[in-house]
Short mmCIF file of C-alpha atoms and ligand atoms in Angstrom, two decimals:
data_model
loop_
_atom_site.label_atom_id
_atom_site.label_comp_id
_atom_site.label_asym_id
_atom_site.label_seq_id
_atom_site.Cartn_x
_atom_site.Cartn_y
_atom_site.Cartn_z
CA MET A 23 98.72 121.86 103.28
CA LYS A 24 102.36 122.68 102.95
CA THR A 25 105.52 120.63 103.68
CA GLN A 26 109.06 120.51 102.65
CA VAL A 27 109.17 116.94 101.42
CA CYS A 28 106.23 115.03 100.23
CA ILE A 29 106.83 111.28 100.27
CA ILE A 30 104.36 109.17 98.30
CA GLY A 31 104.23 105.67 99.58
CA GLY A 32 104.25 104.44 103.09
CA GLY A 33 106.25 101.29 102.77
CA PRO A 34 109.87 100.78 104.19
CA SER A 35 111.39 103.32 101.76
CA GLY A 36 108.96 106.28 102.57
CA LEU A 37 108.63 105.60 106.27
CA MET A 38 112.62 105.40 106.68
CA LEU A 39 113.17 108.60 104.84
CA SER A 40 110.47 110.48 106.36
CA GLN A 41 111.69 109.19 110.16
CA LEU A 42 115.35 110.11 109.26
CA LEU A 43 114.62 113.55 107.99
CA HIS A 44 112.32 114.24 110.97
CA LEU A 45 115.14 113.67 113.18
CA LYS A 46 117.31 116.31 111.54
CA GLY A 47 114.20 118.83 111.73
CA ILE A 48 113.06 118.43 108.17
CA ASP A 49 109.22 118.37 107.61
CA THR A 50 107.67 115.62 105.70
CA VAL A 51 104.31 114.19 104.80
CA VAL A 52 103.65 110.60 103.92
CA LEU A 53 100.72 109.66 101.35
CA GLU A 54 99.95 106.06 101.54
CA LYS A 55 97.19 104.36 99.37
CA HIS A 56 96.25 101.35 101.80
CA SER A 57 95.30 100.89 105.42
CA ARG A 58 98.15 100.35 107.98
CA GLU A 59 96.80 96.73 108.43
CA TYR A 60 96.71 96.13 104.57
CA VAL A 61 100.76 97.28 104.38
CA LEU A 62 101.58 95.10 107.33
CA GLY A 63 99.83 92.07 105.91
CA ARG A 64 102.06 92.09 102.97
CA ILE A 65 104.87 89.20 103.66
CA ARG A 66 107.95 90.18 101.96
CA ALA A 67 111.64 90.43 102.65
CA GLY A 68 113.37 88.58 105.45
CA VAL A 69 117.11 89.38 105.09
CA LEU A 70 118.54 92.61 106.08
CA GLU A 71 122.12 93.69 104.92
CA HIS A 72 124.51 95.16 107.56
CA GLY A 73 123.83 98.82 105.85
CA PHE A 74 120.10 98.63 106.20
CA ALA A 75 120.39 97.52 109.85
CA GLU A 76 122.49 100.47 110.42
CA LEU A 77 120.09 103.01 108.85
CA MET A 78 117.42 101.66 111.09
CA ARG A 79 119.57 102.44 114.05
CA GLU A 80 120.36 105.69 112.81
CA ALA A 81 116.28 106.23 112.36
CA GLN A 82 116.06 105.19 116.12
CA CYS A 83 114.03 102.27 114.88
CA GLY A 84 116.67 99.45 115.58
CA GLU A 85 116.10 98.38 119.08
CA ARG A 86 113.58 95.42 118.52
CA MET A 87 115.63 94.43 115.39
CA ASP A 88 118.76 94.26 117.57
CA ARG A 89 116.64 92.39 120.34
CA GLU A 90 114.59 89.97 118.08
CA GLY A 91 116.55 89.72 114.64
CA GLU A 92 118.88 86.93 114.10
CA ILE A 93 122.41 87.56 112.85
CA HIS A 94 123.32 84.97 110.16
CA ASP A 95 126.92 84.38 109.39
CA GLY A 96 126.41 82.07 106.50
CA PHE A 97 123.59 80.08 104.30
CA TYR A 98 123.46 76.86 102.54
CA ILE A 99 123.32 76.13 98.93
CA ALA A 100 121.91 72.67 98.27
CA HIS A 101 122.55 71.01 94.80
CA ASP A 102 123.05 67.58 93.55
CA GLY A 103 121.96 66.26 96.65
CA GLN A 104 124.29 67.73 99.23
CA LEU A 105 124.67 70.68 101.00
CA ASP A 106 127.34 73.34 100.64
CA ARG A 107 127.83 76.22 103.08
CA VAL A 108 128.54 79.75 102.22
CA ASP A 109 130.59 81.14 104.98
CA LEU A 110 129.41 85.13 104.71
CA LYS A 111 131.44 86.27 107.41
CA LYS A 112 134.85 84.46 106.40
CA TYR A 113 134.47 85.31 102.56
CA SER A 114 133.00 88.84 103.17
CA GLY A 115 135.80 89.86 105.41
CA GLY A 116 133.79 89.86 108.69
CA SER A 117 130.16 90.98 107.75
CA SER A 118 126.74 89.10 108.20
CA VAL A 119 123.24 89.65 107.44
CA VAL A 120 120.00 90.13 110.01
CA VAL A 121 117.03 87.92 109.30
CA TYR A 122 114.19 90.19 110.53
CA GLY A 123 110.86 90.59 108.64
CA GLN A 124 109.86 93.59 106.57
CA THR A 125 106.39 93.36 108.35
CA GLU A 126 108.30 93.80 111.61
CA LEU A 127 110.44 96.48 110.49
CA THR A 128 107.72 98.53 108.78
CA ARG A 129 105.62 98.16 112.10
CA ASP A 130 108.76 99.86 113.93
CA LEU A 131 108.84 102.45 111.46
CA TYR A 132 105.18 103.19 111.71
CA GLU A 133 105.41 103.32 115.49
CA ALA A 134 108.39 105.71 115.39
CA ARG A 135 106.61 107.97 113.30
CA ASP A 136 103.36 107.70 115.62
CA ARG A 137 105.81 108.76 118.49
CA MET A 138 107.07 111.74 116.90
CA GLN A 139 103.73 112.71 115.48
CA GLY A 140 104.89 112.36 111.87
CA LYS A 141 102.34 112.98 109.22
CA VAL A 142 101.42 109.66 107.58
CA ILE A 143 98.13 109.85 105.81
CA HIS A 144 96.38 106.63 104.86
CA ASN A 145 93.89 105.46 102.35
CA VAL A 146 94.74 108.35 100.03
CA GLU A 147 92.88 107.93 96.51
CA ASP A 148 94.01 109.30 93.21
CA VAL A 149 97.37 110.76 94.30
CA ALA A 150 98.56 113.00 91.30
CA LEU A 151 101.95 115.08 90.90
CA HIS A 152 101.99 118.34 89.57
CA ASP A 153 104.49 121.00 88.45
CA ILE A 154 107.43 118.48 88.92
CA ASP A 155 109.66 120.29 86.79
CA GLY A 156 108.72 123.80 87.86
CA LYS A 157 109.35 126.02 90.71
CA ALA A 158 106.39 125.14 92.79
CA PRO A 159 105.93 121.40 92.86
CA TYR A 160 102.49 119.98 94.60
CA VAL A 161 100.75 116.65 95.03
CA THR A 162 97.12 116.35 95.18
CA TYR A 163 94.91 113.32 96.65
CA ARG A 164 91.13 112.71 97.15
CA ASP A 165 89.83 112.13 100.65
CA GLY A 166 86.28 111.10 99.88
CA ASP A 167 84.83 114.19 97.88
CA GLU A 168 87.50 116.25 98.59
CA ILE A 169 90.71 117.28 96.72
CA VAL A 170 93.32 117.81 99.14
CA ARG A 171 96.61 119.75 97.78
CA ILE A 172 100.00 119.54 99.50
CA ASP A 173 102.44 122.26 98.39
CA CYS A 174 106.22 121.20 98.84
CA ASP A 175 109.82 121.73 97.84
CA TYR A 176 110.59 118.05 96.72
CA ILE A 177 108.46 114.92 95.96
CA ILE A 178 109.77 111.54 96.77
CA GLY A 179 108.30 108.71 94.64
CA ALA A 180 108.73 105.68 97.00
CA ASP A 181 105.21 104.21 95.95
CA GLY A 182 106.37 100.88 94.74
CA PHE A 183 106.40 99.29 91.10
CA HIS A 184 102.85 100.19 90.51
CA GLY A 185 102.69 103.67 91.97
CA PRO A 186 102.08 106.91 89.73
CA SER A 187 105.32 108.56 90.54
CA ARG A 188 107.64 106.93 87.95
CA LYS A 189 104.70 107.50 85.54
CA ALA A 190 104.72 111.17 85.91
CA ILE A 191 108.11 111.22 84.35
CA PRO A 192 107.71 111.96 80.66
CA ARG A 193 108.14 109.00 78.20
CA SER A 194 110.81 111.11 76.22
CA VAL A 195 112.93 111.22 79.40
CA LEU A 196 112.33 107.91 81.27
CA LYS A 197 114.27 104.81 79.83
CA GLU A 198 113.15 101.45 81.39
CA HIS A 199 115.17 98.35 81.35
CA GLU A 200 113.06 95.15 81.90
CA LYS A 201 113.71 91.41 82.09
CA VAL A 202 110.97 89.29 82.97
CA TYR A 203 111.53 85.52 84.28
CA PRO A 204 109.46 82.56 82.85
CA PHE A 205 108.22 81.47 86.75
CA GLY A 206 107.38 82.81 89.82
CA TRP A 207 107.89 82.09 93.49
CA LEU A 208 105.09 80.38 95.66
CA GLY A 209 105.87 81.35 99.25
CA VAL A 210 104.17 79.82 102.39
CA LEU A 211 104.37 81.15 106.06
CA SER A 212 103.73 78.58 108.67
CA ARG A 213 104.13 78.32 112.34
CA THR A 214 106.58 75.49 112.36
CA LYS A 215 110.09 75.04 113.54
CA PRO A 216 112.49 76.04 110.58
CA VAL A 217 114.12 73.13 108.91
CA SER A 218 117.47 74.85 109.25
CA PRO A 219 118.88 77.64 111.42
CA GLU A 220 120.50 79.20 108.24
CA LEU A 221 118.87 79.68 105.13
CA ILE A 222 118.79 77.02 102.30
CA TYR A 223 118.84 77.99 98.62
CA ALA A 224 118.17 74.79 96.87
CA LYS A 225 118.95 73.96 93.00
CA HIS A 226 117.04 71.06 91.71
CA PRO A 227 115.82 69.64 88.50
CA ARG A 228 112.16 69.99 89.62
CA GLY A 229 112.83 73.64 89.99
CA PHE A 230 114.26 75.93 92.80
CA ALA A 231 113.51 76.01 96.45
CA LEU A 232 114.17 78.22 99.43
CA CYS A 233 114.01 77.34 103.21
CA SER A 234 113.88 80.84 105.11
CA LEU A 235 112.64 81.88 108.53
CA ARG A 236 111.09 84.87 110.43
CA SER A 237 111.96 83.29 113.78
CA GLN A 238 112.66 80.10 115.59
CA VAL A 239 108.83 79.16 115.41
CA LEU A 240 107.86 80.87 112.15
CA SER A 241 109.06 79.44 108.74
CA ARG A 242 108.99 80.84 105.36
CA TYR A 243 109.40 78.56 102.34
CA TYR A 244 109.25 79.06 98.68
CA ILE A 245 109.28 76.96 95.32
CA GLN A 246 109.56 77.97 91.84
CA VAL A 247 106.26 77.53 90.06
CA PRO A 248 105.06 78.20 86.37
CA LEU A 249 103.54 81.69 85.97
CA THR A 250 100.34 79.76 84.87
CA ASP A 251 99.81 78.23 88.38
CA SER A 252 97.57 80.07 90.99
CA VAL A 253 97.47 79.66 94.74
CA GLU A 254 94.45 77.31 94.42
CA ASP A 255 96.68 74.74 92.40
CA TRP A 256 98.81 74.40 95.65
CA PRO A 257 97.06 72.94 98.81
CA ASP A 258 99.22 72.63 101.72
CA ALA A 259 99.97 68.88 101.30
CA ALA A 260 101.05 69.31 97.56
CA PHE A 261 103.18 72.30 98.74
CA TRP A 262 105.04 70.36 101.49
CA ALA A 263 105.42 67.29 98.95
CA GLU A 264 107.00 69.40 96.36
CA LEU A 265 109.31 71.53 98.71
CA LYS A 266 110.65 68.03 100.18
CA ALA A 267 111.21 66.52 96.78
CA ARG A 268 113.42 69.43 95.93
CA LEU A 269 115.60 69.09 98.83
CA PRO A 270 118.34 66.77 100.00
CA GLN A 271 116.89 63.85 101.45
CA GLU A 272 118.15 64.29 105.22
CA VAL A 273 116.60 67.87 105.11
CA ALA A 274 113.31 66.76 103.67
CA ASP A 275 113.35 64.09 106.48
CA ARG A 276 113.64 66.63 109.28
CA MET A 277 111.20 68.96 107.69
CA GLU A 278 108.28 70.05 110.08
CA THR A 279 105.22 70.76 108.35
CA GLY A 280 101.81 72.32 109.31
CA PRO A 281 98.94 74.60 107.94
CA SER A 282 100.11 77.53 105.88
CA ILE A 283 99.18 80.99 107.42
CA GLU A 284 99.93 82.94 104.12
CA LYS A 285 100.34 81.83 100.82
CA SER A 286 100.92 83.92 97.70
CA ILE A 287 102.85 83.72 94.24
CA ALA A 288 104.98 86.49 93.27
CA PRO A 289 106.30 86.82 89.65
CA LEU A 290 110.09 87.41 89.01
CA ARG A 291 111.25 90.69 87.44
CA SER A 292 114.39 92.50 86.94
CA PHE A 293 113.41 96.48 86.18
CA VAL A 294 115.25 99.52 86.22
CA ALA A 295 114.02 103.13 85.41
CA GLU A 296 116.55 105.57 84.58
CA PRO A 297 116.96 108.43 85.67
CA MET A 298 115.90 108.39 89.28
CA ARG A 299 115.38 112.23 89.41
CA TYR A 300 113.54 114.39 87.09
CA GLY A 301 112.91 117.94 88.30
CA ASN A 302 111.94 118.04 91.90
CA LEU A 303 110.79 114.62 91.79
CA PHE A 304 113.00 111.73 93.24
CA LEU A 305 112.30 107.85 92.98
CA ALA A 306 113.41 105.61 95.54
CA GLY A 307 113.31 101.63 96.05
CA ASP A 308 110.81 99.63 94.13
CA ALA A 309 109.37 102.74 92.44
CA ALA A 310 112.43 102.93 90.34
CA HIS A 311 113.90 99.29 90.39
CA ILE A 312 112.79 95.53 91.15
CA VAL A 313 114.68 92.51 91.74
CA PRO A 314 113.92 88.91 91.55
CA PRO A 315 114.18 87.93 95.31
CA THR A 316 116.86 85.22 94.72
CA GLY A 317 119.59 87.38 96.19
CA ALA A 318 117.41 89.23 98.88
CA ARG A 319 118.35 92.50 97.17
CA GLY A 320 114.96 94.36 96.96
CA LEU A 321 114.58 96.07 100.32
CA ASN A 322 118.42 96.56 100.52
CA SER A 323 118.45 98.25 97.09
CA ALA A 324 116.03 100.52 98.41
CA ALA A 325 118.04 101.03 101.56
CA SER A 326 121.19 102.91 99.42
CA ASP A 327 118.51 104.94 97.83
CA ILE A 328 117.24 106.36 101.04
CA TYR A 329 120.83 106.68 102.55
CA TYR A 330 121.73 108.75 99.52
CA LEU A 331 118.51 110.86 99.47
CA TYR A 332 118.72 111.31 103.11
CA HIS A 333 122.16 112.94 102.93
CA ALA A 334 121.36 114.83 99.94
CA MET A 335 118.31 116.50 101.76
CA VAL A 336 120.33 117.16 104.89
CA ASP A 337 123.12 118.84 102.76
CA HIS A 338 120.46 121.02 101.05
CA TYR A 339 118.43 122.16 103.93
CA LEU A 340 121.01 122.39 106.61
CA ASN A 341 124.24 123.10 104.76
CA GLY A 342 123.08 124.84 101.47
CA ASP A 343 124.94 122.30 99.40
CA ASP A 344 122.88 120.63 96.39
CA THR A 345 125.82 118.44 95.16
CA GLY A 346 123.93 115.19 96.69
CA LEU A 347 120.65 116.16 94.98
CA GLU A 348 122.27 116.70 91.55
CA THR A 349 124.25 113.54 91.77
CA TYR A 350 121.57 111.39 93.24
CA SER A 351 120.44 109.73 90.34
CA GLN A 352 123.74 108.96 88.91
CA LYS A 353 124.92 107.44 92.51
CA ALA A 354 121.97 105.52 93.09
CA LEU A 355 121.79 103.80 89.76
CA ALA A 356 125.62 102.69 90.15
CA ARG A 357 124.54 100.80 93.05
CA VAL A 358 121.18 99.70 91.86
CA TRP A 359 122.89 97.92 88.65
CA LYS A 360 125.34 96.08 91.00
CA ALA A 361 122.72 94.80 92.77
CA GLN A 362 120.53 94.00 89.57
CA ARG A 363 123.69 91.91 88.36
CA PHE A 364 124.08 90.12 91.40
CA SER A 365 120.41 89.27 91.57
CA TRP A 366 120.14 88.21 88.00
CA TRP A 367 123.30 85.99 88.48
CA MET A 368 121.69 84.11 91.54
CA THR A 369 118.64 83.83 89.63
CA MET A 370 120.19 82.13 86.44
CA LEU A 371 122.26 80.19 88.59
CA MET A 372 119.72 78.62 90.92
CA HIS A 373 116.30 78.08 88.85
CA SER A 374 115.38 75.55 86.13
CA PHE A 375 114.47 77.34 83.07
CA PRO A 376 111.69 75.73 80.85
CA ASP A 377 113.56 76.27 77.60
CA ALA A 378 117.10 75.85 78.64
CA ILE A 379 119.12 73.78 76.10
CA SER A 380 121.65 71.35 77.17
CA TYR A 381 124.46 74.03 76.90
CA ASP A 382 122.91 76.29 79.18
CA GLN A 383 122.66 73.43 81.86
CA ARG A 384 125.97 72.71 81.51
CA LEU A 385 127.12 76.01 82.00
CA GLN A 386 124.87 76.51 85.07
CA GLN A 387 126.43 73.41 86.51
CA THR A 388 129.96 74.76 85.69
CA ASP A 389 129.18 78.05 87.31
CA LEU A 390 128.23 76.12 90.71
CA ASP A 391 131.34 73.90 90.39
CA TYR A 392 133.63 76.91 89.91
CA LEU A 393 131.80 78.88 93.13
CA PHE A 394 132.54 75.81 95.35
CA SER A 395 136.04 75.53 94.01
CA SER A 396 137.30 78.98 94.30
CA ASP A 397 137.72 81.43 97.31
CA LYS A 398 137.75 84.45 95.00
CA ALA A 399 134.21 83.44 93.54
CA LEU A 400 132.87 82.70 97.12
CA GLY A 401 134.20 85.90 98.10
CA SER A 402 132.24 87.69 95.26
CA LEU A 403 129.19 85.95 96.40
CA ALA A 404 129.68 86.95 99.89
CA GLU A 405 130.44 90.54 99.25
CA ASN A 406 127.44 91.00 97.25
CA TYR A 407 125.04 89.11 99.53
CA VAL A 408 126.10 90.93 102.65
CA GLY A 409 125.62 94.33 100.52
CA LEU A 410 128.25 96.26 98.69
CA PRO A 411 129.06 99.67 100.40
CA PHE A 412 126.76 102.69 100.08
P1 LIG B 5 106.70 99.01 98.58
O1 LIG B 5 107.20 98.16 99.75
O2 LIG B 5 106.18 98.40 97.44
O3 LIG B 5 105.83 100.13 99.29
C1 LIG B 5 105.59 101.13 98.28
C2 LIG B 5 104.11 101.77 99.25
O4 LIG B 5 103.45 102.71 98.27
C3 LIG B 5 102.14 102.38 98.18
N1 LIG B 5 101.35 102.93 97.04
C4 LIG B 5 100.97 104.28 96.92
N2 LIG B 5 100.68 105.11 98.10
C5 LIG B 5 100.13 106.20 97.56
N3 LIG B 5 99.57 106.51 96.21
C6 LIG B 5 99.46 105.40 95.45
N4 LIG B 5 98.93 105.51 94.22
C7 LIG B 5 100.39 104.57 95.78
N5 LIG B 5 100.53 103.23 95.14
C8 LIG B 5 101.42 102.35 95.82
C9 LIG B 5 101.83 101.11 98.35
O5 LIG B 5 100.46 100.55 98.95
C10 LIG B 5 103.04 100.71 99.22
O6 LIG B 5 102.86 100.79 100.78
O7 LIG B 5 108.05 99.54 98.21
P2 LIG B 5 109.50 100.23 98.96
O8 LIG B 5 109.13 100.98 100.17
O9 LIG B 5 110.35 100.74 97.97
O10 LIG B 5 110.13 99.15 99.66
C11 LIG B 5 110.46 97.72 98.82
C12 LIG B 5 110.43 96.28 99.29
O11 LIG B 5 109.16 96.32 99.63
C13 LIG B 5 110.83 95.30 98.35
O12 LIG B 5 112.01 95.67 97.54
C14 LIG B 5 111.30 93.96 99.03
O13 LIG B 5 110.10 93.40 99.62
C15 LIG B 5 111.67 93.13 97.90
N6 LIG B 5 111.89 91.50 98.45
C16 LIG B 5 113.19 91.36 99.22
N7 LIG B 5 114.08 92.55 99.50
C17 LIG B 5 115.11 91.97 100.44
O14 LIG B 5 116.02 93.17 100.47
N8 LIG B 5 115.36 90.82 101.07
C18 LIG B 5 114.51 89.98 101.03
O15 LIG B 5 114.73 89.00 101.45
C19 LIG B 5 113.42 90.15 99.92
N9 LIG B 5 112.48 89.21 99.84
C20 LIG B 5 111.14 90.64 98.49
C21 LIG B 5 111.38 89.20 99.00
C22 LIG B 5 109.89 90.75 97.88
C23 LIG B 5 109.00 89.69 97.58
N10 LIG B 5 107.88 90.07 96.83
C24 LIG B 5 106.68 89.61 97.12
C25 LIG B 5 107.94 90.95 95.57
C26 LIG B 5 110.52 88.24 98.91
C27 LIG B 5 109.18 88.30 98.09
C28 LIG B 5 108.42 87.16 97.76
C1 LIG B 6 112.41 85.57 102.73
O1 LIG B 6 112.76 84.99 103.88
O2 LIG B 6 111.36 86.01 102.39
C2 LIG B 6 113.55 85.55 101.88
C3 LIG B 6 114.84 85.28 101.88
C4 LIG B 6 116.02 85.26 101.18
C5 LIG B 6 115.60 85.51 99.79
C6 LIG B 6 114.30 85.73 99.51
C7 LIG B 6 113.10 86.05 100.52
O3 LIG B 6 116.45 85.51 99.10
#
């Protein structure tokens, strides 16, 4: 098989790039390890920044998002028994975010790829990258007993944190920066009315909690848990009791509870791999960088990679200009690190750290006091949360 751009990974990054390039007449093949049902079964991001929403529209996939997604102009921070609102619109100079699940937008991208007869191959095994720094790169995968070869001009590694693309870059070239946090998030999805029309991020001595939503009948809640906990340690009743204990009384009192329809634990990690290009391989999204979910930046960080790659590929194929390809890594990383900084800051601000000394706790408290006493501090939070420009 032959294509111009071979994309490894059929998550939002890979599908979005494939769709955008297709619309410009550039041929792609997407290789995905899992079935479509499996990919759509993963409950992940819920908050999209303006730039991501724009990219969905440019990819001709924004119709359902614009119809069903909710525009949020603010969110709450609960602390010390009170609720303070962060007015995103006011403090960011008019921007807002869209609440629309990653599951839904991935479904929209798959449907668009189907409509345009895009090549998305599922259940591929043993994906391997070859000759990535040579003139004739290719990718192989196993389909049953058969090894299939795809010759291409470029390979995009959009295969998430555990995929093979990043690992194909020689250790002597790749520098990895990592910070692991001493806790995870236990997430629950339930068919209940959300406790608040806007998200609530709660800082509490018992640990962090987040009240989010997917729609007016579907709630998504999280609580900070030790890394040693498993889902079995948290029957629904225990989860609801702990969530309520971490929220201001008036919020806990109006919480509607019900059976969980999904429950999972995600460890929290900050990670960046540099460079994001090696030869003809370009990394994008979680394959190159991970953030803790506290600032809702993960998918949004992937969006800027895709934006830069999309324009770089279009410039290369349609205008014969390689500047975008040559500067991709540098440009993408500059924005990636800003999203890292913001996610780290929000994580440090909002969580209980098991080994925190009293000095750390007082500083954390002061950071929060400062935030709500300074329009400039709120402005910094807001402009980062709605997304820095691409
Ligand atoms: P994905 O989604 O991991 O997709 C990668 C795809 O590659 C496939 N793959 C392979 N394919 C072929 N061969 C192989 N050997 C392969 N190995 C892997 C995988 O099956 C998969 O389909 O990466 P992508 O596309 O870069 O997208 C990144 C986002 O998924 C991620 O950043 C966000 O979900 C992070 N995130 C959030 N981001 C936000 O912007 N806003 C949020 O509100 C938000 N909330 C979250 C989150 C992530 C969470 N978890 C579980 C980590 C909440 C949570 C709890
Ligand atoms: C979610 O709805 O899953 C969500 C929202 C905001 C975050 C993280 C996760 O910061």
